[in-house]
Every structure is written in structure tokens, then in C-alpha cells.
Coordinates of C-alpha atoms (C1' of nucleotides) in Angstrom, one line a residue:
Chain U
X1 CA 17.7 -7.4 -33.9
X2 CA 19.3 -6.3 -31.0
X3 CA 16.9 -4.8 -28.5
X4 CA 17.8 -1.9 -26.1
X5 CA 15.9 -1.5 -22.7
X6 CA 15.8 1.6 -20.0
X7 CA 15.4 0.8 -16.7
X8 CA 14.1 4.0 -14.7
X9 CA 14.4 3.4 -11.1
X10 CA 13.1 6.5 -8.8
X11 CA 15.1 7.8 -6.1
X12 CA 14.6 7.5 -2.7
X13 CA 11.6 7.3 -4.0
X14 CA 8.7 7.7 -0.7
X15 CA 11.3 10.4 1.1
X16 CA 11.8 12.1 -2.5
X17 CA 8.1 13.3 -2.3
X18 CA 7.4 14.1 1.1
X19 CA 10.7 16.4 0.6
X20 CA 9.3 17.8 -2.8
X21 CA 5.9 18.3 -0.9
X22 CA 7.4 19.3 2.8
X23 CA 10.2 22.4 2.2
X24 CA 11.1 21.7 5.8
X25 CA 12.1 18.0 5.1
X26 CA 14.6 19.3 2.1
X27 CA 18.0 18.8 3.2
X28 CA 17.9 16.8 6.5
X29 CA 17.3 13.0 7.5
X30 CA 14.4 11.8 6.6
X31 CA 12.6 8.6 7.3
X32 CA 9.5 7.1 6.0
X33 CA 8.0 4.3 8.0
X34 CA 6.9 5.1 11.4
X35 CA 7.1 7.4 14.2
X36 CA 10.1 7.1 17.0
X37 CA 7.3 5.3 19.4
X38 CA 5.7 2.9 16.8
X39 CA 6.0 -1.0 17.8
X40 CA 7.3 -3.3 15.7
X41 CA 7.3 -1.1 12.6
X42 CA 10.6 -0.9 9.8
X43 CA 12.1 1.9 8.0
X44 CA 10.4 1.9 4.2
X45 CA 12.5 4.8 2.9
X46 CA 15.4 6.8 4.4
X47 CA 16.6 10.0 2.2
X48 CA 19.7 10.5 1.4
X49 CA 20.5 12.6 4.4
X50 CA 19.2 9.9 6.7
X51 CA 21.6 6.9 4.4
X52 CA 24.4 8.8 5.9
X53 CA 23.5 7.5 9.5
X54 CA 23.7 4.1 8.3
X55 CA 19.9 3.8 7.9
X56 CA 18.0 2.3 5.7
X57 CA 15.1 0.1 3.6
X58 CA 13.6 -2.6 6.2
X59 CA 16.0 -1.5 9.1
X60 CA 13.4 -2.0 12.2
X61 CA 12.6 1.8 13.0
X62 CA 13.6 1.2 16.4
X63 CA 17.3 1.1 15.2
X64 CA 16.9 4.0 12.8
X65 CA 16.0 5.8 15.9
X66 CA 18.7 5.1 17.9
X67 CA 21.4 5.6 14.6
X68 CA 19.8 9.0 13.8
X69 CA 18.1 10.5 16.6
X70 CA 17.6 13.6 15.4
X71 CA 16.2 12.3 12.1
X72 CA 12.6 13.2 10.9
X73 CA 10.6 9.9 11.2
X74 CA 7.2 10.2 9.3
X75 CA 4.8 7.1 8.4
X76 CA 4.3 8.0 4.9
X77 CA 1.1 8.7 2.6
X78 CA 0.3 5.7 -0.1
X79 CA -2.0 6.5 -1.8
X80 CA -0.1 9.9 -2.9
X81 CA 2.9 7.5 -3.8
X82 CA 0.4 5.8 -6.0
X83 CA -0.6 8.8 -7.5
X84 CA 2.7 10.0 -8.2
X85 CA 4.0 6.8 -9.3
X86 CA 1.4 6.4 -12.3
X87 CA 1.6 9.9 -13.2
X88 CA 5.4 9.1 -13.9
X89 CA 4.8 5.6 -15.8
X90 CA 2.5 7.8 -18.0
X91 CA 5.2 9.9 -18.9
X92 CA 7.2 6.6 -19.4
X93 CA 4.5 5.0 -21.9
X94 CA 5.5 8.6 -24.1
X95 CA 8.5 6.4 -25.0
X96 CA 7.3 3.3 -25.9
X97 CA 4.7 1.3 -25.5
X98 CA 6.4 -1.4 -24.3
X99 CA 6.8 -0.8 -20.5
X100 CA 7.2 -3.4 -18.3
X101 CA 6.4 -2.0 -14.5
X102 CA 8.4 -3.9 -12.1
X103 CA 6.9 -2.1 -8.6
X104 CA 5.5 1.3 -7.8
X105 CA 9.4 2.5 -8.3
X106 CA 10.9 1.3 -11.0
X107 CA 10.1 -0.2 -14.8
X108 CA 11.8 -1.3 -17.8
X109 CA 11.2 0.6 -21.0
X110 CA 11.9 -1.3 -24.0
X111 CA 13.0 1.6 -26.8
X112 CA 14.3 -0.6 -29.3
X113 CA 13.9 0.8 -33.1
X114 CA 12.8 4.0 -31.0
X115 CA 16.4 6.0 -32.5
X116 CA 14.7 7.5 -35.2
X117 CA 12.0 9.8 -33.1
X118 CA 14.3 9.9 -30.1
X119 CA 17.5 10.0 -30.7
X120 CA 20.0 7.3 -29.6
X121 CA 19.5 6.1 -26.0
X122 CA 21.5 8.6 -24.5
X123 CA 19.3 11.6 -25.5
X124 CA 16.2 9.2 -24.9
X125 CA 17.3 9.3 -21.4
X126 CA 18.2 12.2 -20.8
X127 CA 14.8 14.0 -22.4
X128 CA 13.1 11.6 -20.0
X129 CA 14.8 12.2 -17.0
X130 CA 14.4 16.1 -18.0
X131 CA 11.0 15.7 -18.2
X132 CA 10.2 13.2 -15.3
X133 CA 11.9 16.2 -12.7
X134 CA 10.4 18.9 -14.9
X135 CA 6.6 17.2 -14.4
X136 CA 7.2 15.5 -10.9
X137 CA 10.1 17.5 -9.4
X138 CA 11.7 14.0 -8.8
X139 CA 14.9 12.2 -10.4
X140 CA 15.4 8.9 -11.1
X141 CA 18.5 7.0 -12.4
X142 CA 18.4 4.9 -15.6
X143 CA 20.6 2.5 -17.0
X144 CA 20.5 1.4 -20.5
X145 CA 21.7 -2.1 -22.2
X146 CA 20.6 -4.7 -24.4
X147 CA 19.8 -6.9 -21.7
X148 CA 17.3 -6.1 -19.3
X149 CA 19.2 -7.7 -16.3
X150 CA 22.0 -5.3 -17.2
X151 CA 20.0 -2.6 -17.4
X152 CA 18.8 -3.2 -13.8
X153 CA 21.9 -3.8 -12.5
X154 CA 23.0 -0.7 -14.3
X155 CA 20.5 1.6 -13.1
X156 CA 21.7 1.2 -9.5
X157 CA 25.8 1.9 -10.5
X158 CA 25.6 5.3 -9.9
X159 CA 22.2 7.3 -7.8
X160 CA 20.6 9.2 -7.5
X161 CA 20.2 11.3 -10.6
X162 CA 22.2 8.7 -12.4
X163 CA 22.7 7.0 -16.2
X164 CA 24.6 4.1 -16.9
X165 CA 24.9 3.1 -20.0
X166 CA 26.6 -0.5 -21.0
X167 CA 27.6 -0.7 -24.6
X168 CA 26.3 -3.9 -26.5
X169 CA 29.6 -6.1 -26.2
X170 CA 30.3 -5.0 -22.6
X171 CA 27.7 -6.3 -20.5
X172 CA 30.1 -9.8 -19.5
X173 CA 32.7 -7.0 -18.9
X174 CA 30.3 -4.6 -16.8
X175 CA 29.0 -7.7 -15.1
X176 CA 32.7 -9.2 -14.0
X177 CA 33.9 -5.7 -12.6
X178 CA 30.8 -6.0 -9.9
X179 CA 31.7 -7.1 -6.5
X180 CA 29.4 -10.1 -5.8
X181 CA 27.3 -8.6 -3.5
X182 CA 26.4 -6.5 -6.5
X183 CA 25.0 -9.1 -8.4
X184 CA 21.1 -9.0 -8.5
X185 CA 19.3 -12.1 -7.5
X186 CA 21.5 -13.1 -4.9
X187 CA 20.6 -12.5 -1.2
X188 CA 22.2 -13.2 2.0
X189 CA 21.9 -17.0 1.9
X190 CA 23.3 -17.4 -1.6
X191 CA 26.2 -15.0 -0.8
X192 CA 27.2 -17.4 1.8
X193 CA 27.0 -20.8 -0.3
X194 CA 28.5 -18.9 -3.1
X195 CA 31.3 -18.5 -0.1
X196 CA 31.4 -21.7 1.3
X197 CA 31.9 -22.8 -1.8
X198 CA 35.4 -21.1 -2.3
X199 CA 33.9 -18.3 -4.6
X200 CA 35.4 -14.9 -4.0
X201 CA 34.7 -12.9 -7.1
X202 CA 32.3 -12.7 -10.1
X203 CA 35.3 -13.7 -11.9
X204 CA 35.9 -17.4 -10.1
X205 CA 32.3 -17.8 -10.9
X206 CA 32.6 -16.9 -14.3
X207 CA 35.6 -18.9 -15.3
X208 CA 33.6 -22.0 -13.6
X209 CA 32.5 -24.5 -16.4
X210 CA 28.3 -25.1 -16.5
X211 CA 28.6 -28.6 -15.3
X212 CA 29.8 -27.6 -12.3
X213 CA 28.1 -24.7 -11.0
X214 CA 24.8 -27.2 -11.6
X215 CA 26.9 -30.1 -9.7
X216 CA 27.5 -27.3 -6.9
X217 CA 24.3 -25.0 -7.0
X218 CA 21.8 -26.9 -8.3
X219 CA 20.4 -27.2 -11.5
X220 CA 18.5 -23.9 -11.0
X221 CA 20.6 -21.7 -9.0
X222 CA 23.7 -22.7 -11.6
X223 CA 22.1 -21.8 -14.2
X224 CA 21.1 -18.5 -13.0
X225 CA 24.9 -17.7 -12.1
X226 CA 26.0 -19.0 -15.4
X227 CA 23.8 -16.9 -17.2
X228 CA 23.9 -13.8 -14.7
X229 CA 27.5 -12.8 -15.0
X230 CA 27.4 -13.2 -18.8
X231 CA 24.8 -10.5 -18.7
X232 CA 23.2 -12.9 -20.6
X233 CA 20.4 -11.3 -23.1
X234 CA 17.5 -14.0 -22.4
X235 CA 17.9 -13.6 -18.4
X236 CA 13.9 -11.6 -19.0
X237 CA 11.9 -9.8 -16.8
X238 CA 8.3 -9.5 -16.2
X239 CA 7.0 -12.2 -18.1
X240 CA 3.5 -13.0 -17.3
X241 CA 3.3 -14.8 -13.9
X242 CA 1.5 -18.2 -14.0
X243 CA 0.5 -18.9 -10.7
X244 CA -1.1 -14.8 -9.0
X245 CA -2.0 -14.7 -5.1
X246 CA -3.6 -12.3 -3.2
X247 CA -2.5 -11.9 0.8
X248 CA -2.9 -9.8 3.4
X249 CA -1.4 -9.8 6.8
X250 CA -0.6 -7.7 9.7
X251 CA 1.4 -8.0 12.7
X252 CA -0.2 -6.8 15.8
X253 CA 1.4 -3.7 17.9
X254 CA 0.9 -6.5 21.0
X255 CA 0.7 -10.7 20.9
X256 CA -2.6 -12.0 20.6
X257 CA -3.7 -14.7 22.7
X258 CA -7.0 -14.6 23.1
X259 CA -9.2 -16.6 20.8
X260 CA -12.6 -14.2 20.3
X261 CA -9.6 -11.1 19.5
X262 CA -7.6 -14.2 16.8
X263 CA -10.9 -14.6 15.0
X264 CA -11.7 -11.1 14.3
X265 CA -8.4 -10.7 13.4
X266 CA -8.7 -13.6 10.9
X267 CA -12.9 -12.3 9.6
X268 CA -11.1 -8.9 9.0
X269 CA -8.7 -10.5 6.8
X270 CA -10.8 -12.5 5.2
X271 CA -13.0 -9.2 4.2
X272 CA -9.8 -7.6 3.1
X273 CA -8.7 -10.7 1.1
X274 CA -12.0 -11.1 -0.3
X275 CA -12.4 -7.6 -1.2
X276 CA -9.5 -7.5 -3.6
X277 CA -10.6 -10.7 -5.5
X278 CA -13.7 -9.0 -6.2
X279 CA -11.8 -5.7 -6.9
X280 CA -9.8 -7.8 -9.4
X281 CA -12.9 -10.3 -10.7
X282 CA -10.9 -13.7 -9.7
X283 CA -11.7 -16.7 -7.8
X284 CA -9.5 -19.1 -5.9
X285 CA -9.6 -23.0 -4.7
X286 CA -6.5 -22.6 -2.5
X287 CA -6.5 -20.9 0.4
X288 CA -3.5 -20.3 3.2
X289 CA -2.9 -19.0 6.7
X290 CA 0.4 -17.7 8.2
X291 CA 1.5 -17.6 11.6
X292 CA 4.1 -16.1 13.3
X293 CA 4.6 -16.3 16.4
X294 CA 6.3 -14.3 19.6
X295 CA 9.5 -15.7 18.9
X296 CA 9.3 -15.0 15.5
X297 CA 9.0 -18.7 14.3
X298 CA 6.6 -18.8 11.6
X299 CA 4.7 -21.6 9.9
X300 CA 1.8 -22.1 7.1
X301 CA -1.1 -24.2 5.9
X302 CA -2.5 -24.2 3.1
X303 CA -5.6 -26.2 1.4
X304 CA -6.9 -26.7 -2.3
X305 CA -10.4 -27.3 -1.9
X306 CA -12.7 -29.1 -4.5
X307 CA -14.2 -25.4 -5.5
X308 CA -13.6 -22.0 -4.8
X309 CA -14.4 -19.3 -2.1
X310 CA -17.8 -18.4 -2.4
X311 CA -17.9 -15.4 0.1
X312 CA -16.7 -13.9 3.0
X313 CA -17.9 -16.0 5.2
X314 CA -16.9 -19.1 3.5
X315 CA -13.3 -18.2 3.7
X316 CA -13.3 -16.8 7.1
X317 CA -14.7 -20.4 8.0
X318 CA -11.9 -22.1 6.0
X319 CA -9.4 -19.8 7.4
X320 CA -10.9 -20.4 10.7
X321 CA -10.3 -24.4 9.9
X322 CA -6.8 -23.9 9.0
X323 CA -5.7 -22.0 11.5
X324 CA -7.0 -24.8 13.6
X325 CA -4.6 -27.1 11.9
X326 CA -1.6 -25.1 13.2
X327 CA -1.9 -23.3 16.2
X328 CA -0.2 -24.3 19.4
X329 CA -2.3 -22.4 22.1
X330 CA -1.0 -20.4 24.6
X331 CA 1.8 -18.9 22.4
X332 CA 1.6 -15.4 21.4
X333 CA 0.8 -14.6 17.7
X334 CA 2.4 -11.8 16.3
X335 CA 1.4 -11.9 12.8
X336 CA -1.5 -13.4 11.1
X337 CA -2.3 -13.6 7.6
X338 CA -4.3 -14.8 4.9
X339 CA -3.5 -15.7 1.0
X340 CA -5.7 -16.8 -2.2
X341 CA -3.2 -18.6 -4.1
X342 CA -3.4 -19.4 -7.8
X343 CA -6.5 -17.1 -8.6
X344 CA -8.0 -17.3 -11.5
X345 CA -10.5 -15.1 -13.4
X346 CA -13.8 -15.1 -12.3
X347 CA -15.3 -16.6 -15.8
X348 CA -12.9 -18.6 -16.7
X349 CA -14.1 -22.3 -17.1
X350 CA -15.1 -24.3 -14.5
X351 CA -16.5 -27.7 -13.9
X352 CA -19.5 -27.6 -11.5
X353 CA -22.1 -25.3 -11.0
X354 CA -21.4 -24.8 -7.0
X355 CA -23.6 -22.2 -6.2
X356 CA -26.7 -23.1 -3.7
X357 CA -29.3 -21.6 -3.1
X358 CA -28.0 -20.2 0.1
X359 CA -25.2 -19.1 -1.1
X360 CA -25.9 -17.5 -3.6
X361 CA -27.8 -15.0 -1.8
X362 CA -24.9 -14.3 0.5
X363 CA -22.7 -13.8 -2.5
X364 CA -25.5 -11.8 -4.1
X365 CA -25.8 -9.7 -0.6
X366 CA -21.8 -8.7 -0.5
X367 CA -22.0 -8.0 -4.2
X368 CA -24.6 -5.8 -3.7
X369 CA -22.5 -3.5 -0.4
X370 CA -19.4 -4.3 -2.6
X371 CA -20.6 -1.9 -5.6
X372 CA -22.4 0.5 -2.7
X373 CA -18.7 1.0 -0.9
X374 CA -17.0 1.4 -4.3
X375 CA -19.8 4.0 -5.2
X376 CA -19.6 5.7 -1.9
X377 CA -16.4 5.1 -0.1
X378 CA -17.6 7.3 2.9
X379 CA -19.8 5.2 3.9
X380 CA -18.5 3.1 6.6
X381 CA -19.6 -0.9 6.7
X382 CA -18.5 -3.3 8.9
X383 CA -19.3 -6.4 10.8
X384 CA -20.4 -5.8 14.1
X385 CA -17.7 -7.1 15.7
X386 CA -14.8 -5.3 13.5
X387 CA -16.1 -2.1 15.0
X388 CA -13.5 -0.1 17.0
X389 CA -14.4 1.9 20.2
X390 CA -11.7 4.0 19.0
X391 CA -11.7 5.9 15.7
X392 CA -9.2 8.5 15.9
X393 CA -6.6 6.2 14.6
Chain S
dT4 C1' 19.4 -4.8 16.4
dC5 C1' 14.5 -7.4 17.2
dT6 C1' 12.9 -7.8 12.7
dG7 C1' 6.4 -4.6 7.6
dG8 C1' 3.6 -6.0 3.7
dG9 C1' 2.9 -7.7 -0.9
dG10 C1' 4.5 -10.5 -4.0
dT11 C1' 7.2 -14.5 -7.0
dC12 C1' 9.9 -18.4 -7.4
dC13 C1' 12.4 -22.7 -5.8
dT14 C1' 13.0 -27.1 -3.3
dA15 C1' 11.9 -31.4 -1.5
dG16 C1' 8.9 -34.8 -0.3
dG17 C1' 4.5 -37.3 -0.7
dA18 C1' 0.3 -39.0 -3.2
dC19 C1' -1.4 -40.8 -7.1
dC20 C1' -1.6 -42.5 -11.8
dC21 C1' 0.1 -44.9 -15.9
Chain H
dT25 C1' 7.5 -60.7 -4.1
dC26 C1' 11.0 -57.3 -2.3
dT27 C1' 9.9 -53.6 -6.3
dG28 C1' 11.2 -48.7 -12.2
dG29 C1' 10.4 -44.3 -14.1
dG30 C1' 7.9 -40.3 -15.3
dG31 C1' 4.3 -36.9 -14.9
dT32 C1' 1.3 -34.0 -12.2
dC33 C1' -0.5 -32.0 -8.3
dC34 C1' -0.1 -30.6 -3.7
dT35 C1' 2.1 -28.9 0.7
dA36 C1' 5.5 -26.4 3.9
dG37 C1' 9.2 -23.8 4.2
dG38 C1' 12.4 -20.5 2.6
dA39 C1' 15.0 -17.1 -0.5
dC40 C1' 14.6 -13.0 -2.6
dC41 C1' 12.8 -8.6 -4.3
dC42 C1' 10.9 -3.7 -3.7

DNA sequence: TCTGGGGTCCTAGGACCC
DNA sequence: TCTGGGGTCCTAGGACCC
């Protein structure tokens, strides 16, 4: 049976609320990211207005500044974005119960056999957009196909307030009329092997036998092109991912050089980190630092110990240890972070029993002010040394 | 220009085992 | 004596996405 699949992508989606919220915003350039003075910080969402002054998602603020001085530069609310996102994926789950969400913006809806409640997909979409703006105030811009890769591709042909809709039969058809730079998947460094290459259009690409984009490409990368600009059905998203991290990082409004600052920075990582896997009930045996440096080099390590993180303290210590491994002193770090890699759940089968006595009451004692800060998030816990002088920030 | 943060996936090489 | 092939796991780096 031939499936058909919405993707709902919101529009400018961080600037769309702060104008819905902010009547002064409405109409003129905004940007969400940072304020004009903020180091080192990039533009996350630029309205509409502001796209006009060239500006927009991951430009460094800096250059948003100078492109649209006059702009409105804001840093943005999360958690509100949060809020608004799940109220719209509720509305989404009306549909179907088959939604696939790819990021707090955007989600496939799989409304296949859906015709006889809804309508065809047309008037699906339409009700839904209707209602999403009615609800949220927002728009978002769908495109519909038979192939989810389409249907993202589709979704971004015409915004904001937009629906695209490919006709089963015409997704090779859609797919060839895209300039390449269109064609989702492919990034800067692919665009210009794909031109070294000789490629000019999707259509050279397409008329390319198999063997050869694998000889060219790589088995991988071939494949993927082969299959890409055929708007090929089985290109699927959101299949479950085998191998979940958590990471945090930050990069620092100055270098760091000193080694006392570096190891708070890493123990207040390693909290952050170690929070989440609790939030989430998973463990992890493999553990990785990042550092990037002043001149923006960056490097890794990683380790897969014999058993997993035990506490906060444990992987502080390992992070502490791999950091070791790496660092050349004397430079200046401007980023530090910290990943779990491959996490697992926390009772799925394992081999040894790991825990000592010792700890086991740590583990016990951070479970303990782990369920206290979750009851009561006011209260304010930290390590002596993660305590800033200054807490108007 | 001066480059965030949170992710997933791919590649290539090495270790180790059969 | 002068060395195969495959599988699996691990690591570092990089591409790409939102």
C-alpha cells in the first residue's frame, strides 16, 4: 500500500513566538541568539524581516550585527519554545498516531489510510495548518509525498505558510528540477566533491549508472545519491537510533588557561552530564572529552571502560584522566565538553555486580539530592567550588 | 566573517580473534 | 617463514542536520 507522510516544519520557528508574544517585535528584524555585545555567541533564529539583511541560522552574531544593525537581537527563552513545541506535536498526534518528531521544529506525520476521517491530504493539511495558527498563532509549511525524504524536501519549496504537495509518480520529477544545493543530505563538503567530480545538476547525477557513483563516492555516499534523487520510497527517517549519547559542552566567553578554573569547568560538566543520564535512567561505559582550542583546532578522546559511570565523581575523575591524555598546556581552551556515548538503560543486563561498598553510598547520596532538586527545583545545590560570586547572571 | 549546542552517522585504521 | 580473509570492537576525526 502506498503510504503518504506530512512533514510540518514550523516557521522561523524561535523569532515566530517571541513576535506572537512581543507586538513590538511584529514586523521588524528580529534575531534570536544573543545580544549585540555577546562573545562568541551565533544567530539561532533570524525572522523574516531580519533574512532580508542576509542573516541567518548559525551566522556568528557578530556578523548579524554588523549586516543589520538596527535589528532587534534578543537571546531567546527555551523552555517556552519547549512548551510551545509540544503543545503543537499534540495537536499533530490528532492526526495520526504515527508521528515521527524530528527536532523541537519539525515532524513527520504518517496519514496513510487517514482519507476516510480526513479527507484527502490536501484538506488534512490544510485543517491542520488552520488549526496549528488558530491554537498557537504560528504557521508552519507542510509538504506531502509518499516518500518521507520528499516530503522534507517538499516542506521547504515554498515558506513560510507553505504546502507542497508531490503527486505519487512525481517525486524523481520533483527531485530532478532541484538545484543541487537543494538536495537534503548534502552539505558544503559533498557539494564540492559532487563538483570536483564534474557534477553540475541533479540531472548528471541521476543519469550516472550505480556502479559508478559507488566507484566515485563510496559505497555509502553513492548509494545515498542514487537513491536521493529518485525520491526513492525506502530513503526512511527516524528509525530507532542504535548507538544514544548524551554531551554537554560550552564554550567560554574568554580562553581558559588556568588548570583549578579547567577542572571546575570539566566537574560542572560532569554534573550536567550525569544529571541527564539519571533524568533519562541510562548508564554508559564510554566516556569522551572535547577540546577546542583558541585557534579553533579541535580534538577528542574517548575511552570504553570495563564498567560504567558510577557517579559524579567517578566521571569527573575519568574526564579529568582524559583530558590529561590530550591537552597541550599553555594553549587557550575555548570549548570543553563531555559525552556518555552508547548509553544504555539503566536495567538492562549486565555482567558484574560493580558496586562497592563505597560507592554505593555516593551513588545512594546523589540519588537521594537528585529526587530532592527534581522535587524542589528552587532549591539551589552545588559543589562548593561551582559556586559563583556573581548571581545576577 | 571568526565561528553555539545537541545530536547522528560515516570513514579509516588498528587490535584481536578464528 | 615472509604471511589470507572476515568479523567485531574500538578510536579520532569529520560531515551533516536543526
Amino acid at each position: 500500500m502506498t503510504k503518504t507522510y506530512l512533514h510540518v516544519d514550523l516557521d522561523a520557528f524561535f523569532a515566530s513566538v517571541e513576535q506572537r508574544d512581543h507586538p513590538e517585535y511584529r514586523g521588524k528584524p528580529l534575531i534570536v541568539g544573543g545580544l549585540p555585545g555577546d562573545k562568541r555567541a551565533v544567530v539561532s533564529t533570524a525572522s523574516y524581516e531580519a533574512r532580508k539583511f542576509g542573516v541567518h541560522s548559525a551566522m556568528p552574531l557578530s556578523q548579524a550585527v554588523r549586516l543589520c544593525p538596527n535589528g532587534i537581537f534578543i537571546r531567546g527563552n527555551h523552555k517556552l519554545y519547549q512548551q510551545v513545541s509540544r503543545q503543537i506535536m499534540e495537536i499533530f498526534y490528532q492526526y495520526s498516531p504515527d508521528v515521527i518528531q524530528m527536532s523541537i521544529d519539525e515532524a513527520f506525520i504518517d496519514i496513510t489510510g487517514t482519507e476516510r476521517i480526513y479527507g484527502n491530504p490536501e484538506e488534512l493539511a490544510l485543517n491542520l495548518k488552520n488549526q496549528v495558527h488558530k491554537l498557537t498563532g504560528l504557521t508552519v509549511s507542510v509538504g506531502i509525498s509518499s516518500s518521507m525524504y520528499v516530503a522534507k524536501i517538499a516542506s521547504g519549496y515554498k515558506k513560510p505558510d507553505g504546502l507542497t504537495i508531490i503527486p505519487d509518480g512525481q517525486e524523481e520529477a520533483f527531485m530532478l528540477s532541484l538545484p543541487l544545493e537543494k538536495v537534503w543530505g548534502l552539505g558544503k563538503a559533498s557539494q564540492k566533491r559532487i563538483k570536483q567530480a564534474g557534477f553540475k545538476s541533479c540531472r548528471q547525477i541521476y543519469e550516472c549508472p550505480l556502479k559508478l557513483l559507488i566507484s566515485i563516492f563510496g559505497e555509502n555516499m553513492g548509494q545515498f545519491l542514487f537513491n536521493a534523487l529518485r525520491g526513492n520510497k525506502e530513503m526512511l527517517f527516524g528509525t530507532e537510533a542504535k548507538n544514544h549519547s548524551i554531551s554537554t559542552e560550552t564554550t567560554f566567553e574568554e580562553d581558559l588557561t588556568e588548570r583549578y578554573v579547567i577542572d571546575s569547568a570539566l566537574m560542572e560538566l560532569s554534573q550536567n552530564v550525569l544529571y541527564r543520564m539519571r533524568c533519562e535512567k541510562v548508564r554508559s561505559r564510554t566516556i569522551a572529552v572535547k577540546i577546542r582550542y583558541d585557534d579553533f583546532t579541535t580534538v577528542s578522546v574517548q575511552e570504553t571502560f570495563e564498567l560504567p559511570v558510577l557517579n559524579e565523581d567517578d566521571l569527573f575523575e575519568k574526564a579529568k584522566r582524559l583530558f590529561q591524555k590530550k591537552y597541550i598546556p599553555g594553549r587557550g581552551i575555548r570549548l570543553l565538553g563531555i559525552a556518555a556515548e552508547k548509553v544504555e538503560g539503566i536495567d538492562s543486563p549486565m555482567q558484574k555486580d560493580f558496586f562497592n561498598e563505597k560507592n554505593e553510598k555516593k551513588a545512594r547520596l546523589e540519588e537521594a539530592i537528585f529526587n530532592l532538586k527534581k522535587k524542589h527545583p528552587e532549591i539551589n545545590m552545588q559543589k562548593a567550588r561551582l559556586i559563583k560570586n556573581n548571581r545576577n547572571d
